[in-house]
mmCIF file of C-alpha atoms and ligand atoms in Angstrom:
data_model
loop_
_atom_site.group_PDB
_atom_site.id
_atom_site.type_symbol
_atom_site.label_atom_id
_atom_site.label_comp_id
_atom_site.label_asym_id
_atom_site.label_seq_id
_atom_site.Cartn_x
_atom_site.Cartn_y
_atom_site.Cartn_z
ATOM 1 C CA MET N 139 -14.576 2.751 -36.022
ATOM 2 C CA ALA N 140 -16.241 2.528 -32.584
ATOM 3 C CA LEU N 141 -14.309 3.409 -29.451
ATOM 4 C CA LYS N 142 -14.424 0.775 -26.725
ATOM 5 C CA ASN N 143 -16.433 1.663 -23.648
ATOM 6 C CA ASN N 144 -13.689 0.928 -21.104
ATOM 7 C CA ASN N 145 -12.981 3.198 -18.149
ATOM 8 C CA VAL N 146 -9.846 3.958 -16.145
ATOM 9 C CA PHE N 147 -10.820 1.416 -13.477
ATOM 10 C CA ASP N 148 -10.550 -1.392 -16.056
ATOM 11 C CA CYS N 149 -6.771 -0.835 -15.992
ATOM 12 C CA SER N 150 -4.780 -2.652 -13.338
ATOM 13 C CA ILE N 151 -1.286 -3.043 -12.018
ATOM 14 C CA ILE N 152 0.000 -6.566 -12.462
ATOM 15 C CA ASP N 153 2.670 -7.909 -10.123
ATOM 16 C CA MET N 154 4.702 -10.104 -12.466
ATOM 17 C CA SER N 155 6.749 -11.451 -9.588
ATOM 18 C CA LYS N 156 10.453 -12.053 -9.856
ATOM 19 C CA ILE N 157 13.017 -14.783 -9.687
ATOM 20 C CA ASN N 158 15.419 -13.292 -7.225
ATOM 21 C CA ALA N 159 18.875 -14.137 -6.168
ATOM 22 C CA THR N 160 21.685 -12.324 -4.428
ATOM 23 C CA THR N 161 23.143 -11.937 -7.925
ATOM 24 C CA GLY N 162 20.077 -10.043 -9.235
ATOM 25 C CA ASN N 163 16.482 -10.458 -10.341
ATOM 26 C CA ILE N 164 14.672 -11.769 -13.418
ATOM 27 C CA THR N 165 11.075 -10.972 -14.341
ATOM 28 C CA VAL N 166 9.450 -13.039 -17.079
ATOM 29 C CA LEU N 167 6.583 -11.998 -19.367
ATOM 30 C CA GLU N 168 4.866 -14.710 -21.407
ATOM 31 C CA ASN N 169 1.920 -14.605 -23.792
ATOM 32 C CA GLY N 170 -1.072 -16.307 -22.212
ATOM 33 C CA VAL N 171 0.696 -16.814 -18.872
ATOM 34 C CA ASN N 172 0.984 -13.382 -17.276
ATOM 35 C CA VAL N 173 0.222 -11.278 -20.366
ATOM 36 C CA PRO N 174 -3.482 -11.578 -21.323
ATOM 37 C CA PHE N 175 -2.932 -10.693 -25.005
ATOM 38 C CA ASP N 176 -0.512 -11.839 -27.694
ATOM 39 C CA VAL N 177 2.461 -9.471 -27.774
ATOM 40 C CA LYS N 178 3.032 -8.349 -31.374
ATOM 41 C CA ARG N 179 5.411 -5.465 -30.698
ATOM 42 C CA VAL N 180 7.828 -4.308 -28.018
ATOM 43 C CA TYR N 181 9.264 -0.806 -27.828
ATOM 44 C CA TYR N 182 10.921 1.332 -25.211
ATOM 45 C CA LEU N 183 11.323 5.011 -24.448
ATOM 46 C CA TYR N 184 14.630 6.264 -23.119
ATOM 47 C CA ASP N 185 16.675 9.487 -22.955
ATOM 48 C CA VAL N 186 13.449 11.386 -22.191
ATOM 49 C CA PRO N 187 14.507 14.927 -21.202
ATOM 50 C CA SER N 188 13.570 16.142 -17.733
ATOM 51 C CA GLY N 189 10.085 17.714 -17.633
ATOM 52 C CA GLU N 190 9.005 16.144 -20.938
ATOM 53 C CA GLU N 191 5.584 14.570 -21.526
ATOM 54 C CA ARG N 192 4.799 11.651 -23.823
ATOM 55 C CA GLY N 193 1.705 9.784 -24.883
ATOM 56 C CA GLY N 194 -1.222 12.103 -25.462
ATOM 57 C CA HIS N 195 -3.331 9.664 -27.420
ATOM 58 C CA ALA N 196 -5.861 6.829 -27.228
ATOM 59 C CA HIS N 197 -6.200 3.581 -29.172
ATOM 60 C CA TYR N 198 -9.256 1.972 -30.707
ATOM 61 C CA GLU N 199 -8.072 -1.636 -30.395
ATOM 62 C CA LEU N 200 -4.539 -1.808 -29.020
ATOM 63 C CA GLU N 201 -3.920 -2.801 -25.424
ATOM 64 C CA GLN N 202 -0.582 -2.729 -23.717
ATOM 65 C CA TYR N 203 1.556 -3.391 -20.683
ATOM 66 C CA ILE N 204 3.746 -0.516 -19.542
ATOM 67 C CA VAL N 205 6.713 -1.249 -17.292
ATOM 68 C CA ALA N 206 9.254 1.033 -15.626
ATOM 69 C CA ALA N 207 12.185 -1.183 -16.664
ATOM 70 C CA SER N 208 14.441 1.422 -15.067
ATOM 71 C CA GLY N 209 13.704 4.527 -12.998
ATOM 72 C CA SER N 210 10.202 5.920 -12.656
ATOM 73 C CA PHE N 211 7.460 7.915 -14.372
ATOM 74 C CA ASP N 212 3.713 8.548 -14.041
ATOM 75 C CA VAL N 213 0.924 7.441 -16.367
ATOM 76 C CA ILE N 214 -2.241 9.557 -16.394
ATOM 77 C CA LEU N 215 -5.301 7.649 -17.585
ATOM 78 C CA ASP N 216 -8.440 9.453 -18.692
ATOM 79 C CA ASP N 217 -11.761 8.043 -19.900
ATOM 80 C CA GLY N 218 -13.468 11.412 -20.398
ATOM 81 C CA VAL N 219 -15.066 11.220 -16.936
ATOM 82 C CA ASN N 220 -12.440 9.897 -14.532
ATOM 83 C CA GLN N 221 -8.699 10.386 -14.307
ATOM 84 C CA ARG N 222 -6.123 8.215 -12.552
ATOM 85 C CA ARG N 223 -2.464 9.037 -12.031
ATOM 86 C CA ILE N 224 -0.371 5.910 -11.565
ATOM 87 C CA SER N 225 3.304 6.008 -10.596
ATOM 88 C CA LEU N 226 5.435 3.171 -11.928
ATOM 89 C CA ASN N 227 8.807 2.629 -10.311
ATOM 90 C CA ARG N 228 9.481 -1.116 -10.118
ATOM 91 C CA PRO N 229 10.539 -3.415 -13.006
ATOM 92 C CA ASN N 230 8.290 -6.247 -11.750
ATOM 93 C CA LEU N 231 5.086 -4.164 -11.997
ATOM 94 C CA ALA N 232 3.167 -3.704 -15.252
ATOM 95 C CA LEU N 233 0.287 -1.324 -15.884
ATOM 96 C CA HIS N 234 -2.268 -2.999 -18.164
ATOM 97 C CA ILE N 235 -3.931 -0.320 -20.293
ATOM 98 C CA VAL N 236 -7.070 -1.576 -22.041
ATOM 99 C CA PRO N 237 -8.255 -0.055 -25.372
ATOM 100 C CA GLY N 238 -10.274 3.157 -25.581
ATOM 101 C CA LEU N 239 -8.458 5.232 -22.945
ATOM 102 C CA TRP N 240 -6.571 8.485 -23.216
ATOM 103 C CA ARG N 241 -3.089 8.294 -21.680
ATOM 104 C CA GLU N 242 -0.225 10.666 -20.975
ATOM 105 C CA LEU N 243 3.151 9.978 -19.376
ATOM 106 C CA ASP N 244 5.153 12.490 -17.347
ATOM 107 C CA SER N 245 7.513 12.889 -14.352
ATOM 108 C CA PHE N 246 10.215 10.762 -15.998
ATOM 109 C CA SER N 247 13.216 10.256 -13.740
ATOM 110 C CA SER N 248 16.662 10.703 -15.192
ATOM 111 C CA GLY N 249 17.721 7.546 -17.038
ATOM 112 C CA SER N 250 14.260 5.967 -16.932
ATOM 113 C CA ILE N 251 13.310 3.287 -19.441
ATOM 114 C CA THR N 252 9.627 2.811 -20.342
ATOM 115 C CA LEU N 253 9.124 -0.681 -21.692
ATOM 116 C CA VAL N 254 5.911 -1.212 -23.679
ATOM 117 C CA LEU N 255 4.420 -4.540 -24.773
ATOM 118 C CA ALA N 256 1.694 -3.990 -27.357
ATOM 119 C CA SER N 257 -1.060 -6.238 -28.690
ATOM 120 C CA GLU N 258 -0.850 -4.835 -32.246
ATOM 121 C CA ILE N 259 1.761 -3.827 -34.767
ATOM 122 C CA TYR N 260 2.188 -0.091 -35.300
ATOM 123 C CA ASP N 261 -0.838 1.357 -37.119
ATOM 124 C CA GLU N 262 -1.465 5.102 -37.107
ATOM 125 C CA GLN N 263 -5.144 4.398 -37.995
ATOM 126 C CA ASP N 264 -5.570 2.917 -34.499
ATOM 127 C CA TYR N 265 -4.582 6.216 -32.827
ATOM 128 C CA ILE N 266 -6.737 9.161 -31.698
ATOM 129 C CA ARG N 267 -4.295 11.995 -31.097
ATOM 130 C CA ASN N 268 -6.717 14.880 -30.541
ATOM 131 C CA TYR N 269 -8.273 15.064 -27.054
ATOM 132 C CA THR N 270 -11.379 16.989 -28.191
ATOM 133 C CA GLU N 271 -12.024 14.355 -30.849
ATOM 134 C CA TYR N 272 -11.446 11.639 -28.233
ATOM 135 C CA LEU N 273 -14.085 13.164 -25.926
ATOM 136 C CA LYS N 274 -16.604 13.351 -28.780
ATOM 137 C CA LEU N 275 -16.032 9.702 -29.683
ATOM 138 C CA LYS N 276 -16.172 8.610 -26.034
ATOM 139 C CA ILE N 277 -19.409 10.496 -25.278
ATOM 140 C CA LYS N 278 -21.108 8.810 -28.271
ATOM 141 C CA LYS N 279 -20.895 5.510 -26.374
HETATM 142 P P1 TYD A 583 4.283 8.473 -30.428
HETATM 143 O O1 TYD A 583 3.214 7.443 -30.504
HETATM 144 O O2 TYD A 583 3.842 9.903 -30.653
HETATM 145 O O3 TYD A 583 5.074 8.372 -29.068
HETATM 146 P P2 TYD A 583 4.596 8.538 -27.547
HETATM 147 O O4 TYD A 583 3.174 8.091 -27.479
HETATM 148 O O5 TYD A 583 5.538 7.700 -26.780
HETATM 149 O O6 TYD A 583 4.742 9.978 -27.162
HETATM 150 O O7 TYD A 583 5.401 8.069 -31.481
HETATM 151 C C1 TYD A 583 6.485 8.936 -31.784
HETATM 152 C C2 TYD A 583 6.894 8.674 -33.221
HETATM 153 O O8 TYD A 583 7.375 7.339 -33.370
HETATM 154 C C3 TYD A 583 5.754 8.855 -34.209
HETATM 155 O O9 TYD A 583 6.276 9.489 -35.368
HETATM 156 C C4 TYD A 583 5.341 7.446 -34.550
HETATM 157 C C5 TYD A 583 6.631 6.650 -34.378
HETATM 158 N N1 TYD A 583 6.425 5.252 -33.959
HETATM 159 C C6 TYD A 583 6.637 4.225 -34.860
HETATM 160 O O10 TYD A 583 6.987 4.453 -36.032
HETATM 161 N N2 TYD A 583 6.453 2.943 -34.456
HETATM 162 C C7 TYD A 583 6.062 2.643 -33.193
HETATM 163 O O11 TYD A 583 5.913 1.432 -32.850
HETATM 164 C C8 TYD A 583 5.836 3.711 -32.252
HETATM 165 C C9 TYD A 583 5.414 3.435 -30.829
HETATM 166 C C10 TYD A 583 6.034 5.000 -32.673
#
């Protein structure tokens, strides 16, 4: 399978805006409205121990939105040439990660919740979990 030729600058932070009131805020995510892919799966990370790292993989096809639904953490994007470290700390901001990029997550605050909206169902065949292999596939492009 070919790895998509995207780079870290193809990823962007989307301000999803919020419906706010003195009683609290609501942020809405809708397929085709403020999410540019059809959401097939939603999952969330929580109870991540202090100092832990997650991610450490790339996807062939899957794209995703990552939201700090609570607390904060950093996402490190890597396309084999460039790296970007992006801090997420507001529930109305989503990081859109396009396919073909290596990502790691770290600096999780206590009690943080990482909400992920994914364009595909879970499929281990879509993952590249070895960074050396990722670089080889990326350089072939
Ligand atoms: P993994 O992708 O390694 O997590 P992260 O990228 O957040 O560090 O997934 C951890 C485990 O959970 C692994 O055994 C695969 C499994 N898993 C599923 O079964 N379904 C899913 O939708 C996800 C995201 C993970």
